[in-house]
Amino acid sequence: YGFPLGEPSFFTASASSLVMSWAQKDYMRAARTALIGANLNLKDVRQQVELDVALGYVQLDNDLKEIAALEQENSHAASLVEIEQDRVRAGVDPRIDELNAELTAAQVDEKRIQLGNDAEAMRQKLAHLTGLPATDLGTVSSSIPSAPAGNAMSSDDQRAVAANPGVAAAYATARAKWFTAFGDAKQNYRPLATFGAEYALFEETPGYTNYYKTFQYNNVELGVSITFPLFDATRRAKARESTADAAHAQADADAARDILSEQTSTMRGNVRELAAEQRVAQVQSEIAQEQLKAVETELTQGTGLPNARPVAPTQAEKAHIEERQYYVEMLEANLAVMKVELNLMRVTGQIDAWVGASLK
């Protein structure tokens, strides 16, 4: 009843666009830089996964080698216990020698169990990272490439920092926030122009033609809006917030760079120290092998010296146990060096090439 309410629009369409903005280019630069940072973060995560898989695989390979050596050591320890038991019953050796043999066997068995549990944990970890079944997951030692030659002695830390995708992503994020801050600052005291258009198709319903002299089916509006933000406190506060956020991101990136540089220097020193310990362990293992050969020769052929005391069977078993112990220590030294080298390759951006070498 009365004048028709609303508008008789049957179909409407609207469009708007930016005509002029001093800040828009900075916002576009911020978006592009943020995308670069996101891709670098993705690369950083991928390299971390590669490192986790490599460390798990190397650890599992070492565990399996140590378990095999400890099983041999355990066999010799069991033989030593039996020999000492016979010698104690015969009154040749005191009871303490038998107890020491039993202690050696128990320690070997304890370490073997620990390594078995660690190997199972590594299988579970690799299964989760790779999607392979954990059951009977083994390794191929020959598939593990050595670390790049001279990696530990390299001193080009600046290149290492630049090659690290995590640090590069942090700087890309900081640059993106600086661009955003520049854009927010340009929102103040600079005009902003936008264009708008709207089209509406009206329908002729009962009553409208009685109140309008001319009724139009097609209707169009066009307009340009120009804003001069002269006294906009909100925009000024937003610009200060963006600047502070960008400065914070820049400081975080600098801190990440400095931490990486310190870690790189520390790891290079650790590699040199562990390489020296590795060499000591290798020499000790070689000495133990030569001593074992000498004991076995004397046990089978005699000492070759008149009135020399013959080698007791317990000495041979102890030599076997000692040789296996030094061999396990050498494996542990090799693993320690490999772990540090892998982490060093991770922070210096060489882990991708190392993984690629293992796949050839």
mmCIF file with all atom_site columns, C-alpha atoms in Angstrom, residues 23 26-27 176-190 229 232-248:
data_model
loop_
_atom_site.group_PDB
_atom_site.id
_atom_site.type_symbol
_atom_site.label_atom_id
_atom_site.label_alt_id
_atom_site.label_comp_id
_atom_site.label_asym_id
_atom_site.label_entity_id
_atom_site.label_seq_id
_atom_site.pdbx_PDB_ins_code
_atom_site.Cartn_x
_atom_site.Cartn_y
_atom_site.Cartn_z
_atom_site.occupancy
_atom_site.B_iso_or_equiv
_atom_site.pdbx_formal_charge
_atom_site.auth_seq_id
_atom_site.auth_comp_id
_atom_site.auth_asym_id
_atom_site.auth_atom_id
_atom_site.pdbx_PDB_model_num
ATOM 1  C CA . ALA A 1 23  ? 51.873 2.312  -1.986 1.00 0.00 ? 23  ALA A CA 1
ATOM 2  C CA . ASP A 1 26  ? 55.632 -1.606 -2.581 1.00 0.00 ? 26  ASP A CA 1
ATOM 3  C CA . TYR A 1 27  ? 52.863 -4.018 -1.662 1.00 0.00 ? 27  TYR A CA 1
ATOM 4  C CA . ALA A 1 176 ? 59.043 -8.253 2.380  1.00 0.00 ? 176 ALA A CA 1
ATOM 5  C CA . LYS A 1 177 ? 58.156 -6.573 5.669  1.00 0.00 ? 177 LYS A CA 1
ATOM 6  C CA . TRP A 1 178 ? 60.260 -3.536 4.781  1.00 0.00 ? 178 TRP A CA 1
ATOM 7  C CA . PHE A 1 179 ? 58.364 -3.205 1.491  1.00 0.00 ? 179 PHE A CA 1
ATOM 8  C CA . THR A 1 180 ? 55.099 -3.445 3.421  1.00 0.00 ? 180 THR A CA 1
ATOM 9  C CA . ALA A 1 181 ? 56.335 -0.753 5.811  1.00 0.00 ? 181 ALA A CA 1
ATOM 10 C CA . PHE A 1 182 ? 57.291 1.498  2.881  1.00 0.00 ? 182 PHE A CA 1
ATOM 11 C CA . GLY A 1 183 ? 53.826 0.999  1.413  1.00 0.00 ? 183 GLY A CA 1
ATOM 12 C CA . ASP A 1 184 ? 52.065 1.728  4.707  1.00 0.00 ? 184 ASP A CA 1
ATOM 13 C CA . ALA A 1 185 ? 54.142 4.901  5.115  1.00 0.00 ? 185 ALA A CA 1
ATOM 14 C CA . LYS A 1 186 ? 53.087 6.081  1.639  1.00 0.00 ? 186 LYS A CA 1
ATOM 15 C CA . GLN A 1 187 ? 49.431 5.746  2.597  1.00 0.00 ? 187 GLN A CA 1
ATOM 16 C CA . ASN A 1 188 ? 49.836 8.989  4.574  1.00 0.00 ? 188 ASN A CA 1
ATOM 17 C CA . TYR A 1 189 ? 49.460 12.432 2.948  1.00 0.00 ? 189 TYR A CA 1
ATOM 18 C CA . ARG A 1 190 ? 49.211 10.926 -0.556 1.00 0.00 ? 190 ARG A CA 1
ATOM 19 C CA . PRO A 1 229 ? 44.424 11.058 4.087  1.00 0.00 ? 229 PRO A CA 1
ATOM 20 C CA . ASP A 1 232 ? 44.326 9.709  9.514  1.00 0.00 ? 232 ASP A CA 1
ATOM 21 C CA . ALA A 1 233 ? 45.870 8.646  12.844 1.00 0.00 ? 233 ALA A CA 1
ATOM 22 C CA . THR A 1 234 ? 45.070 4.993  12.146 1.00 0.00 ? 234 THR A CA 1
ATOM 23 C CA . ARG A 1 235 ? 47.198 4.942  9.003  1.00 0.00 ? 235 ARG A CA 1
ATOM 24 C CA . ARG A 1 236 ? 50.098 6.652  10.756 1.00 0.00 ? 236 ARG A CA 1
ATOM 25 C CA . ALA A 1 237 ? 49.979 4.158  13.634 1.00 0.00 ? 237 ALA A CA 1
ATOM 26 C CA . LYS A 1 238 ? 49.838 1.282  11.151 1.00 0.00 ? 238 LYS A CA 1
ATOM 27 C CA . ALA A 1 239 ? 52.923 2.635  9.365  1.00 0.00 ? 239 ALA A CA 1
ATOM 28 C CA . ARG A 1 240 ? 54.856 2.828  12.647 1.00 0.00 ? 240 ARG A CA 1
ATOM 29 C CA . GLU A 1 241 ? 53.788 -0.717 13.515 1.00 0.00 ? 241 GLU A CA 1
ATOM 30 C CA . SER A 1 242 ? 54.921 -2.029 10.124 1.00 0.00 ? 242 SER A CA 1
ATOM 31 C CA . THR A 1 243 ? 58.296 -0.291 10.461 1.00 0.00 ? 243 THR A CA 1
ATOM 32 C CA . ALA A 1 244 ? 58.865 -1.798 13.904 1.00 0.00 ? 244 ALA A CA 1
ATOM 33 C CA . ASP A 1 245 ? 57.831 -5.240 12.618 1.00 0.00 ? 245 ASP A CA 1
ATOM 34 C CA . ALA A 1 246 ? 60.272 -4.940 9.702  1.00 0.00 ? 246 ALA A CA 1
ATOM 35 C CA . ALA A 1 247 ? 63.103 -3.859 12.011 1.00 0.00 ? 247 ALA A CA 1
ATOM 36 C CA . HIS A 1 248 ? 62.358 -6.856 14.250 1.00 0.00 ? 248 HIS A CA 1
#
